[in-house]
Coordinates of C-alpha atoms in Angstrom, one line a residue:
X775 CA 109.4 133.0 113.4
X776 CA 109.4 131.6 109.9
X777 CA 108.6 128.0 108.9
X778 CA 110.0 126.4 105.8
X779 CA 108.3 123.7 103.7
X780 CA 110.3 121.1 101.9
X781 CA 108.8 118.8 99.2
X782 CA 110.6 115.6 98.1
X783 CA 110.1 112.1 96.8
X784 CA 111.8 109.0 98.2
X785 CA 113.9 108.4 95.2
X786 CA 115.4 111.8 95.3
X787 CA 116.0 111.7 99.1
X788 CA 117.7 108.3 98.6
X789 CA 120.1 109.5 95.8
X790 CA 123.7 109.6 96.8
X791 CA 126.3 112.2 95.9
X792 CA 129.8 111.5 94.5
X793 CA 131.0 110.6 98.0
X794 CA 128.2 108.1 98.5
X795 CA 126.3 110.2 101.0
X796 CA 122.5 110.2 100.5
X797 CA 120.5 113.4 100.3
X798 CA 118.4 112.7 103.4
X799 CA 121.6 112.0 105.5
X800 CA 122.7 115.6 104.9
X801 CA 119.8 116.9 107.0
X802 CA 120.2 116.7 110.8
X803 CA 117.9 114.1 112.4
X804 CA 116.0 116.8 114.3
X805 CA 115.7 119.1 111.2
X806 CA 112.0 118.6 110.7
X807 CA 109.2 119.0 113.3
X808 CA 106.6 117.4 111.0
X809 CA 107.0 114.9 108.2
X810 CA 103.9 114.2 106.0
X811 CA 104.0 111.1 103.9
X812 CA 101.5 110.9 101.0
X813 CA 100.6 107.4 99.6
X814 CA 102.0 106.1 102.9
X815 CA 100.9 102.5 102.2
X816 CA 103.9 102.4 99.9
X817 CA 106.3 103.7 102.5
X818 CA 107.1 100.7 104.7
X819 CA 109.2 98.5 102.5
X820 CA 112.5 98.6 100.8
X821 CA 115.0 101.3 101.6
X822 CA 112.5 104.0 102.3
X823 CA 112.1 102.9 106.0
X824 CA 115.6 104.2 106.7
X825 CA 114.5 107.7 105.6
X826 CA 111.6 107.7 108.0
X827 CA 113.8 106.3 110.8
X828 CA 116.4 109.0 110.2
X829 CA 113.8 111.7 110.9
X830 CA 112.3 109.7 113.8
X831 CA 112.2 112.6 116.2
X832 CA 109.6 114.4 114.0
X833 CA 105.9 113.8 114.1
X834 CA 105.1 111.6 111.1
X835 CA 101.7 111.8 109.5
X836 CA 100.9 109.2 106.9
X837 CA 98.1 109.7 104.5
X838 CA 96.6 107.3 101.9
X839 CA 93.4 106.6 100.0
X840 CA 94.1 102.9 99.9
X841 CA 91.5 101.0 102.0
X842 CA 92.2 99.0 105.1
X843 CA 93.3 95.5 104.1
X844 CA 95.5 92.7 105.1
X845 CA 97.9 93.7 102.3
X846 CA 98.9 96.9 104.1
X847 CA 98.9 95.9 107.8
X848 CA 102.5 97.1 108.0
X849 CA 101.4 100.6 107.3
X850 CA 99.0 100.4 110.2
X851 CA 101.7 98.8 112.4
X852 CA 104.1 101.7 111.8
X853 CA 101.9 104.8 111.6
X854 CA 99.4 103.7 114.2
X855 CA 101.8 102.5 116.8
X856 CA 100.9 105.3 119.3
X857 CA 97.1 104.9 118.8
X858 CA 95.0 103.2 121.5
X859 CA 94.5 99.4 121.0
X860 CA 90.9 98.4 120.4
X861 CA 89.1 95.2 119.4
X862 CA 88.9 94.4 115.7
X863 CA 85.4 93.2 116.2
X864 CA 83.6 94.1 119.4
X865 CA 81.2 91.1 118.9
X866 CA 84.1 88.6 118.3
X867 CA 86.9 89.1 120.8
X868 CA 88.7 86.1 119.2
X869 CA 89.7 88.3 116.2
X870 CA 92.1 90.2 118.4
X871 CA 92.9 93.8 118.6
X872 CA 94.4 96.5 116.3
X873 CA 95.5 100.2 116.5
X874 CA 93.2 102.2 114.1
X875 CA 94.4 105.3 112.4
X876 CA 94.1 108.7 114.0
X877 CA 91.4 109.6 111.4
X878 CA 89.5 107.5 108.8
X879 CA 87.1 108.6 106.1
X880 CA 85.4 106.0 104.1
X881 CA 84.1 106.1 100.6
X882 CA 80.6 105.7 101.9
X883 CA 81.0 108.7 104.2
X884 CA 82.4 110.8 101.4
X885 CA 79.3 110.0 99.3
X886 CA 77.0 110.7 102.3
X887 CA 78.7 114.0 102.9
X888 CA 78.4 115.1 99.2
X889 CA 82.1 115.1 98.4
X890 CA 81.9 112.0 96.1
X891 CA 79.5 110.7 93.6
X892 CA 77.3 107.8 94.6
X893 CA 77.2 104.7 92.5
X894 CA 74.6 102.4 91.0
X895 CA 75.4 98.8 90.1
X896 CA 74.3 97.0 87.0
X897 CA 75.5 93.4 87.2
X898 CA 75.4 91.1 84.2
X899 CA 76.4 87.5 83.4
X900 CA 76.7 85.8 80.1
X901 CA 75.6 82.1 79.8
X902 CA 79.2 81.0 79.6
X903 CA 80.1 82.9 82.8
X904 CA 77.1 81.4 84.5
X905 CA 77.9 77.7 83.6
X906 CA 81.6 77.7 82.8
X907 CA 83.1 76.5 79.5
X908 CA 83.5 72.7 78.9
X909 CA 85.7 72.3 75.9
X910 CA 84.3 68.9 74.9
X911 CA 80.7 70.3 75.1
X912 CA 81.7 73.3 73.1
X913 CA 83.1 71.1 70.3
X914 CA 79.9 69.0 70.3
X915 CA 77.9 72.2 69.8
X916 CA 79.9 73.1 66.8
X917 CA 82.5 75.5 68.1
X918 CA 86.1 75.4 66.8
X919 CA 88.8 75.0 69.4
X920 CA 92.4 76.0 68.7
X921 CA 95.0 74.7 71.3
X922 CA 98.6 75.9 71.1
X923 CA 101.2 73.0 71.1
X924 CA 102.7 74.1 74.5
X925 CA 99.4 74.3 76.3
X926 CA 97.7 71.6 78.4
X927 CA 94.0 72.4 78.3
X928 CA 91.7 72.3 81.4
X929 CA 88.5 70.3 81.4
X930 CA 86.5 73.4 82.5
X931 CA 87.2 77.1 82.2
X932 CA 85.5 79.7 84.4
X933 CA 85.4 83.5 84.4
X934 CA 88.8 84.1 86.0
X935 CA 90.5 82.2 83.1
X936 CA 88.6 83.9 80.3
X937 CA 90.9 86.0 78.1
X938 CA 93.8 85.1 80.4
X939 CA 94.2 81.4 79.4
X940 CA 91.4 81.1 76.8
X941 CA 90.1 83.7 74.5
X942 CA 86.4 83.7 73.7
X943 CA 85.7 86.4 71.0
X944 CA 82.0 85.4 70.9
X945 CA 81.7 86.1 74.7
X946 CA 83.4 89.5 74.2
X947 CA 81.1 90.3 71.3
X948 CA 78.0 89.5 73.3
X949 CA 79.2 91.6 76.2
X950 CA 79.9 94.5 73.8
X951 CA 76.5 94.0 72.1
X952 CA 74.8 94.2 75.5
X953 CA 76.9 97.2 76.6
X954 CA 76.0 99.0 73.4
X955 CA 72.3 98.5 74.3
X956 CA 72.9 100.0 77.7
X957 CA 74.7 103.0 76.1
X958 CA 71.8 103.6 73.8
X959 CA 69.4 103.6 76.8
X960 CA 71.6 105.6 79.1
X961 CA 73.3 107.9 76.6
X962 CA 75.8 106.9 74.0
X963 CA 78.0 110.0 74.6
X964 CA 78.6 109.4 78.4
X965 CA 82.3 109.0 79.2
X966 CA 83.1 105.4 80.0
X967 CA 86.1 103.3 81.1
X968 CA 86.2 99.6 80.3
X969 CA 88.6 97.5 82.2
X970 CA 89.8 94.5 80.2
X971 CA 92.0 91.5 80.9
X972 CA 95.0 92.6 78.8
X973 CA 96.0 94.9 75.9
X974 CA 94.8 92.5 73.2
X975 CA 91.4 92.3 74.9
X976 CA 91.3 96.1 75.3
X977 CA 92.0 96.6 71.6
X978 CA 89.2 94.1 70.6
X979 CA 86.6 95.8 72.9
X980 CA 87.6 99.2 71.6
X981 CA 87.4 98.1 68.0
X982 CA 83.9 96.5 68.5
X983 CA 82.6 99.6 70.2
X984 CA 84.1 101.8 67.5
X985 CA 82.4 99.7 64.8
X986 CA 79.1 100.0 66.7
X987 CA 79.1 103.8 67.4
X988 CA 81.7 105.4 65.1
X989 CA 79.5 105.5 62.0
X990 CA 76.5 106.9 63.8
X991 CA 78.4 109.5 65.8
X992 CA 80.8 110.5 63.0
X993 CA 83.7 110.1 65.5
X994 CA 86.8 108.1 64.3
X995 CA 87.9 108.0 68.0
X996 CA 84.6 107.2 69.7
X997 CA 86.3 104.2 71.5
X998 CA 90.1 104.0 71.9
X999 CA 92.4 101.6 73.7
X1000 CA 94.5 103.5 76.3
X1001 CA 97.3 101.0 77.0
X1002 CA 101.0 101.2 77.6
X1003 CA 102.0 100.2 74.1
X1004 CA 100.1 103.1 72.4
X1005 CA 102.8 105.7 73.3
X1006 CA 102.3 109.3 72.4
X1007 CA 99.0 108.7 70.7
X1008 CA 97.7 107.0 73.9
X1009 CA 98.7 110.1 75.9
X1010 CA 96.9 112.4 73.6
X1011 CA 93.8 110.2 73.8
X1012 CA 94.0 110.2 77.6
X1013 CA 94.3 114.0 77.8
X1014 CA 91.2 114.4 75.5
X1015 CA 89.3 111.7 77.4
X1016 CA 89.9 113.4 80.7
X1017 CA 88.8 116.8 79.4
X1018 CA 85.1 117.3 80.2
X1019 CA 84.8 119.9 77.4
X1020 CA 86.0 117.5 74.7
X1021 CA 83.3 115.1 73.3
X1022 CA 85.7 112.4 72.2
X1023 CA 87.1 109.8 73.0
X1024 CA 83.9 108.7 74.6
X1025 CA 85.0 105.3 75.7
X1026 CA 88.5 104.3 76.9
X1027 CA 89.4 100.6 77.1
X1028 CA 92.4 99.6 79.2
X1029 CA 94.0 96.8 81.1
X1030 CA 95.8 98.5 84.0
X1031 CA 96.8 101.9 82.9
X1032 CA 93.7 103.8 84.1
X1033 CA 93.3 102.1 87.5
X1034 CA 95.2 104.7 89.4
X1035 CA 96.3 108.3 89.1
X1036 CA 93.9 109.3 86.3
X1037 CA 91.4 112.0 87.0
X1038 CA 88.3 112.0 84.6
X1039 CA 85.6 113.8 86.6
X1040 CA 83.0 113.3 83.7
X1041 CA 83.4 109.5 83.7
X1042 CA 79.8 108.2 84.1
X1043 CA 80.3 104.5 83.5
X1044 CA 82.9 102.1 85.0
X1045 CA 82.8 98.7 83.2
X1046 CA 84.4 95.5 84.4
X1047 CA 85.2 92.9 81.7
X1048 CA 88.0 91.5 83.8
X1049 CA 88.0 89.6 87.0
X1050 CA 89.6 91.1 90.1
X1051 CA 90.7 89.5 93.4
X1052 CA 92.2 92.6 95.1
X1053 CA 89.9 94.8 97.0
X1054 CA 92.5 97.5 96.8
X1055 CA 92.7 97.5 93.0
X1056 CA 88.9 97.4 92.9
X1057 CA 88.5 100.5 95.1
X1058 CA 91.2 102.3 93.0
X1059 CA 89.3 101.5 89.8
X1060 CA 85.9 102.6 91.4
X1061 CA 87.6 105.8 92.4
X1062 CA 87.9 106.7 88.8
X1063 CA 84.2 107.3 88.7
X1064 CA 83.6 108.8 92.1
X1065 CA 84.5 112.4 91.2
X1066 CA 81.7 114.9 91.1
X1067 CA 81.6 116.9 87.9
X1068 CA 79.4 120.1 87.9
X1069 CA 80.4 120.8 84.3
X1070 CA 78.4 117.7 83.1
X1071 CA 75.9 117.7 86.0
X1072 CA 77.4 114.4 87.2
X1073 CA 76.4 113.4 90.7
X1074 CA 76.4 109.6 90.4
X1075 CA 77.9 107.0 88.2
X1076 CA 77.2 103.4 87.1
X1077 CA 79.3 100.3 87.7
X1078 CA 78.5 97.8 84.9
X1079 CA 79.9 94.5 86.0
X1080 CA 80.2 91.5 83.7
X1081 CA 82.7 89.5 85.9
X1082 CA 81.4 89.7 89.5
X1083 CA 84.0 92.3 90.5
X1084 CA 81.4 94.0 92.7
X1085 CA 81.5 91.1 95.1
X1086 CA 84.5 93.0 96.6
X1087 CA 82.3 95.8 97.9
X1088 CA 81.8 94.0 101.2
X1089 CA 85.6 94.1 101.9
X1090 CA 86.0 97.9 101.8
X1091 CA 85.8 98.9 105.4
X1092 CA 86.8 95.9 107.4
X1093 CA 89.7 96.4 109.7
X1094 CA 92.9 94.4 109.0
X1095 CA 93.8 91.3 110.9
X1096 CA 96.2 91.9 113.8
X1097 CA 99.8 92.3 112.5
X1098 CA 102.4 89.7 113.4
X1099 CA 104.8 90.5 116.2
X1100 CA 108.3 91.6 115.0
X1101 CA 111.3 89.6 116.1
X1102 CA 112.8 90.9 119.4
X1103 CA 116.3 90.8 120.7
X1104 CA 119.7 92.2 119.7
X1105 CA 120.4 92.9 116.0
X1106 CA 123.6 90.8 115.7
X1107 CA 122.7 88.0 113.3
X1108 CA 124.2 87.8 109.8
X1109 CA 122.7 86.2 106.6
X1110 CA 124.8 85.7 103.6
X1111 CA 124.6 83.5 100.5
X1112 CA 124.7 83.0 96.8
X1113 CA 122.1 83.0 94.0
X1114 CA 122.6 80.6 91.1
X1115 CA 120.8 79.1 88.0
X1116 CA 119.0 76.1 89.3
X1117 CA 119.5 74.1 86.1
X1118 CA 123.1 75.0 85.1
X1119 CA 124.5 76.1 88.5
X1120 CA 125.8 79.3 86.9
X1121 CA 126.0 82.3 89.3
X1122 CA 123.5 85.0 88.8
X1123 CA 124.9 88.5 89.0
X1124 CA 122.6 91.4 89.7
X1125 CA 119.8 89.4 91.3
X1126 CA 117.6 91.4 93.7
X1127 CA 117.7 90.2 97.3
X1128 CA 115.6 91.5 100.3
X1129 CA 115.0 90.3 103.9
X1130 CA 111.8 91.0 105.6
X1131 CA 112.4 91.2 109.3
X1132 CA 109.0 92.1 110.6
X1133 CA 106.0 94.4 110.1
X1134 CA 107.0 97.4 108.2
X1135 CA 110.7 96.4 108.4
X1136 CA 112.5 95.2 105.3
X1137 CA 116.2 95.3 104.4
X1138 CA 117.1 95.7 100.8
X1139 CA 116.7 95.1 98.0
X1140 CA 120.4 94.8 97.2
X1141 CA 122.0 93.2 94.2
X1142 CA 124.2 90.1 94.1
X1143 CA 127.9 91.0 93.3
X1144 CA 130.0 89.7 90.5
X1145 CA 130.2 86.3 92.3
X1146 CA 126.5 86.1 92.7
X1147 CA 126.8 86.7 96.5
X1148 CA 124.8 88.8 99.0
X1149 CA 125.2 89.7 102.7
X1150 CA 123.0 91.2 105.4
X1151 CA 124.3 92.0 108.8
X1152 CA 122.7 93.6 111.9
X1153 CA 119.7 91.4 111.6
X1154 CA 117.4 90.3 114.5
X1155 CA 117.3 86.6 115.5
X1156 CA 114.2 84.8 114.5
X1157 CA 112.1 83.6 111.5
X1158 CA 112.7 86.0 108.6
X1159 CA 111.8 85.9 105.0
X1160 CA 114.4 86.0 102.2
X1161 CA 113.1 87.2 98.9
X1162 CA 115.1 86.7 95.7
X1163 CA 114.3 87.7 92.1
X1164 CA 116.1 88.1 88.8
X1165 CA 115.1 89.0 85.3
X1166 CA 114.1 86.0 83.3
X1167 CA 113.8 83.8 86.5
X1168 CA 110.9 82.7 88.8
X1169 CA 111.1 84.7 92.0
X1170 CA 111.4 82.8 95.3
X1171 CA 110.6 83.6 99.0
X1172 CA 112.3 81.4 101.5
X1173 CA 111.9 81.2 105.3
X1174 CA 115.2 81.4 107.2
X1175 CA 115.9 81.3 110.9
X1176 CA 118.7 83.6 112.0
X1177 CA 120.6 83.2 115.3
X1178 CA 122.1 85.8 117.6
X1179 CA 125.9 86.4 116.9
X1180 CA 125.9 83.7 114.2
X1181 CA 126.2 83.8 110.3
X1182 CA 123.6 81.8 108.4
X1183 CA 124.3 80.9 104.8
X1184 CA 121.8 80.2 102.1
X1185 CA 122.3 79.0 98.5
X1186 CA 119.3 80.1 96.4
X1187 CA 118.6 78.4 93.1
X1188 CA 116.3 80.2 90.7
X1189 CA 114.6 78.4 87.8
X1190 CA 114.3 80.2 84.5
X1191 CA 110.8 81.5 83.8
X1192 CA 109.0 79.5 81.2
X1193 CA 107.9 81.4 78.2
X1194 CA 104.2 82.0 78.6
X1195 CA 102.2 79.7 76.5
X1196 CA 99.7 80.9 74.0
X1197 CA 96.0 81.1 74.6
X1198 CA 93.4 78.6 73.6
X1199 CA 90.9 80.1 71.2
X1200 CA 87.3 79.1 70.9
X1201 CA 85.1 80.4 68.1
X1202 CA 81.6 79.7 67.1
X1203 CA 80.1 79.6 70.7
X1204 CA 76.5 80.5 71.3
X1205 CA 76.7 83.1 74.0
X1206 CA 73.8 85.2 75.4
X1207 CA 73.0 87.1 78.6
X1208 CA 72.0 84.7 81.4
X1209 CA 70.9 87.2 84.0
X1210 CA 71.0 90.8 85.1
X1211 CA 70.8 92.4 88.5
X1212 CA 70.8 96.2 88.1
X1213 CA 70.3 97.4 91.7
X1214 CA 72.6 97.0 94.7
X1215 CA 71.3 97.5 98.2
X1216 CA 74.4 99.1 99.7
X1217 CA 73.5 98.2 103.4
X1218 CA 73.3 94.5 102.7
X1219 CA 75.1 93.9 99.4
X1220 CA 72.0 92.3 98.0
X1221 CA 71.6 92.6 94.3
X1222 CA 68.1 92.8 92.8
X1223 CA 66.5 92.5 89.4
X1224 CA 64.3 95.3 88.4
X1225 CA 61.1 93.4 89.4
X1226 CA 62.6 92.7 92.8
X1227 CA 63.7 96.3 93.2
X1228 CA 60.2 97.5 92.3
X1229 CA 58.7 95.4 95.1
X1230 CA 61.5 96.5 97.5
X1231 CA 60.8 100.2 96.6
X1232 CA 57.1 99.7 97.1
X1233 CA 57.6 98.2 100.6
X1234 CA 59.9 101.1 101.6
X1235 CA 57.4 103.7 100.4
X1236 CA 54.5 102.1 102.2
X1237 CA 56.4 102.3 105.5
X1238 CA 56.0 106.1 105.3
X1239 CA 52.8 106.5 103.3
X1240 CA 49.9 104.0 103.2
X1241 CA 48.1 105.9 100.4
X1242 CA 48.7 108.3 97.5
X1243 CA 47.1 111.1 99.5
X1244 CA 49.5 110.4 102.4
X1245 CA 52.4 110.5 100.0
X1246 CA 51.2 113.8 98.6
X1247 CA 51.0 115.3 102.1
X1248 CA 54.6 114.3 102.7
X1249 CA 55.6 115.6 99.2
X1250 CA 54.2 119.1 99.5
X1251 CA 55.9 119.7 102.9
X1252 CA 59.6 120.6 102.3
X1253 CA 60.9 119.2 105.6
X1254 CA 59.0 116.0 105.4
X1255 CA 59.8 115.5 101.8
X1256 CA 63.5 115.9 102.4
X1257 CA 63.5 113.5 105.3
X1258 CA 61.5 111.0 103.3
X1259 CA 63.9 111.2 100.3
X1260 CA 66.9 110.9 102.6
X1261 CA 65.4 107.7 104.1
X1262 CA 64.8 106.3 100.6
X1263 CA 68.4 107.0 99.6
X1264 CA 69.7 105.3 102.7
X1265 CA 67.7 102.3 101.5
X1266 CA 69.4 102.6 98.1
X1267 CA 66.3 104.0 96.4
X1268 CA 67.1 106.9 94.0
X1269 CA 64.2 108.4 92.0
X1270 CA 66.6 109.6 89.3
X1271 CA 67.8 106.0 88.7
X1272 CA 64.2 104.8 88.6
X1273 CA 63.3 107.4 86.0
X1274 CA 66.2 106.2 83.8
X1275 CA 65.4 102.5 84.1
X1276 CA 61.7 103.2 83.5
X1277 CA 62.5 105.3 80.4
X1278 CA 60.9 108.3 82.0
X1279 CA 63.7 110.9 82.4
X1280 CA 61.3 113.8 82.5
X1281 CA 58.9 112.2 85.0
X1282 CA 58.1 114.0 88.2
X1283 CA 59.7 112.1 91.1
X1284 CA 56.4 112.1 93.1
X1285 CA 54.6 110.4 90.2
X1286 CA 57.3 107.8 89.8
X1287 CA 57.1 106.8 93.4
X1288 CA 53.3 107.0 93.4
X1289 CA 53.3 104.8 90.3
X1290 CA 55.5 102.1 91.9
X1291 CA 53.6 102.1 95.3
X1292 CA 50.0 102.7 94.3
X1293 CA 49.8 102.3 90.5
X1294 CA 49.2 106.0 89.9
X1295 CA 49.8 107.5 86.4
X1296 CA 53.3 108.9 85.6
X1297 CA 53.2 112.6 84.7
X1298 CA 56.2 114.6 83.4
X1299 CA 57.2 117.9 85.1
X1300 CA 56.3 119.6 81.8
X1301 CA 52.7 118.2 82.1
X1302 CA 52.3 119.4 85.7
X1303 CA 53.8 122.8 84.9
X1304 CA 51.4 123.2 81.9
X1305 CA 48.4 122.1 84.1
X1306 CA 49.4 124.6 86.8
X1307 CA 49.4 127.5 84.3
X1308 CA 46.0 126.4 82.9
X1309 CA 44.3 125.6 86.2
X1310 CA 45.8 128.3 88.5
X1311 CA 45.1 131.5 86.5
X1312 CA 43.3 133.0 89.5
X1313 CA 46.3 132.3 91.8
X1314 CA 48.7 133.8 89.4
X1315 CA 46.5 136.9 88.7
X1316 CA 46.2 137.5 92.5
X1317 CA 49.8 138.7 92.5
X1318 CA 51.3 141.9 91.1
X1319 CA 53.1 142.0 87.8
X1320 CA 56.7 141.5 89.2
X1321 CA 55.5 138.7 91.5
X1322 CA 53.7 137.0 88.6
X1323 CA 57.0 137.1 86.6
X1324 CA 58.7 135.4 89.6
X1325 CA 56.0 132.7 89.8
X1326 CA 56.2 131.9 86.1
X1327 CA 60.0 131.7 86.3
X1328 CA 59.8 129.4 89.4
X1329 CA 57.4 127.2 87.4
X1330 CA 60.0 126.9 84.6
X1331 CA 62.7 126.1 87.2
X1332 CA 60.4 123.3 88.5
X1333 CA 59.8 122.0 85.0
X1334 CA 63.6 121.7 84.4
X1335 CA 64.8 120.5 87.8
X1336 CA 61.9 119.3 89.9
X1337 CA 60.2 120.4 93.1
X1338 CA 63.4 121.0 95.0
X1339 CA 63.8 124.2 92.9
X1340 CA 60.9 125.8 94.8
X1341 CA 62.9 126.5 97.9
X1342 CA 64.3 129.9 99.2
X1343 CA 67.8 129.0 98.0
X1344 CA 66.7 129.4 94.4
X1345 CA 66.8 133.1 94.7
X1346 CA 70.5 133.1 94.7
X1347 CA 70.7 131.9 91.1
X1348 CA 70.0 133.6 87.7
X1349 CA 67.7 135.3 86.8
X1350 CA 66.6 135.9 90.4
X1351 CA 70.1 137.1 91.4
X1352 CA 70.0 139.8 88.7
X1353 CA 66.5 140.8 89.9
X1354 CA 67.9 141.6 93.3
X1355 CA 67.7 138.3 95.1
X1356 CA 65.4 137.3 97.9
X1357 CA 65.6 140.7 99.6
X1358 CA 64.2 142.6 96.7
X1359 CA 61.9 139.9 95.4
X1360 CA 60.2 139.5 98.8
X1361 CA 59.1 143.1 98.5
X1362 CA 57.2 142.3 95.3
X1363 CA 55.2 139.7 97.3
X1364 CA 54.6 142.0 100.3
X1365 CA 57.4 140.7 102.5
X1366 CA 59.5 137.6 103.2
X1367 CA 56.7 135.8 105.0
X1368 CA 54.3 136.2 102.1
X1369 CA 57.0 135.1 99.6
X1370 CA 57.5 131.9 101.7
X1371 CA 53.7 131.3 101.7
X1372 CA 53.6 131.7 97.9
X1373 CA 56.3 129.1 97.5
X1374 CA 54.5 126.6 99.7
X1375 CA 51.2 127.3 97.9
X1376 CA 52.8 126.7 94.6
X1377 CA 54.1 123.3 95.8
X1378 CA 50.6 122.3 96.9
X1379 CA 48.9 123.5 93.7
X1380 CA 51.4 121.8 91.4
X1381 CA 50.3 118.5 93.1
X1382 CA 46.6 119.3 93.2
X1383 CA 44.5 116.2 92.9
X1384 CA 42.6 117.4 89.8
X1385 CA 43.2 115.4 86.7
X1386 CA 46.0 116.8 84.6
X1387 CA 44.8 117.9 81.1

């Protein structure tokens, strides 16, 4: 028995033929056994629900990467209707119940399982973000303020208004100056996305970064704005930016364009210069950095946050509030009406009108006819929502109460949308960095300065090792070391990040941790490898020639990648693979057991307590 697969999109399935019959209606209702809906959080509104209802006898599987939030409770109400009802919060029964999805997989679990890159947070505030901007005080301090005629200024502006209502080029320059300093410390050629308030803001940030790094890198496209107005050039920039093999563009600035549907595995930095209020949009943006990229050895990425966007981390995995109950009863109510210009009373033709009747249930949108009229029949009785919009007008949502077997009439007046006023511009501000918190403790959401993080790391190490000798005993035992490092990572302690912040990228991880906990010296892997070769000549000479070749190659692997390279799995990579792998190499040592003993002995001798020359 053969099975056929059909692929389609809602818009195509909804398209009518010349006779007005829609494509999905040409399939029998029982044609499909299984319907899989990707991006299912978009499936519950508008006309698409009729398509799902048409194939209601099929098993429907909805998939989405959008997190659980109040905004998409309708998706849960529809797709999870047959799941068992459980408490939203077992410790707070008053929050009610919900029906969770058949399967959930969080970002945190994806990181834990090694499918996604973990993240490190670097949070920064400028002085003007920390205190707000008082226009009168700014003028008193010598700043120039330009106010458009059609704008009524506020007394105080805070971060959410910056670059939306008031543009502060000095603030942007300070953030870019600080960001440039981070790039020079972390690596000026690491792919970066900067999320800005609007296209004008994105162009300014790109220009400032290009002025900073273009001359020294020799790249005329080091930083580029990838925004909707850039057209074909923007598409070429995006393709080059997404290609791990292409060195430029290095930095892409954007407003909204890169928040979804863009795959840039090599992106190492996600920068927020815009405020966010939507946890969904926040997660979508963070997802741009969460791809692993073996081509550039990327296993983690940074979030550089100038606007407090990372406060939304806490919202990711909370279940939604219980969905409202849909109206019950017969579907015999009628709602009709007219849409008109609220100032002139002229009828509005082509206005979009929808009725939301309950969770995951919406009729429309339909358009008003040549008389500005609309009509919905077969509606349930109850409190519904009438949503009306038209180009050039302010949209309205109106609560209406429908009655069984009766027609309810509504006249909806829309006010013309006011032309958006210009932005206030303030120049000559003195702006500096007020504070930085560069470490996030994922389990609590606590953000720490480097000094606080050092103390935190020391306390966590001392829980497992009360002395440098005890730490060394853990370190030279593979199983204990891996368990110890896993415990540190669960506590948001990552040796590779510590090495970067301390400016010690070549440091041995043991020495870094020993330095933070016990004040020990920091040695590089190269120093330890050289000391091993000088000090352990007798150990090396005790092996036959082929085995000595393996020991020296293992030592070089350690120098490049650290102690985890001295594990049996290493024999599956080059050059050991070409030498015959573990099976043949073990013979050079006198058997697999002796090979294993030599590996363990090397680890102990690399961390011998003698002073490194």
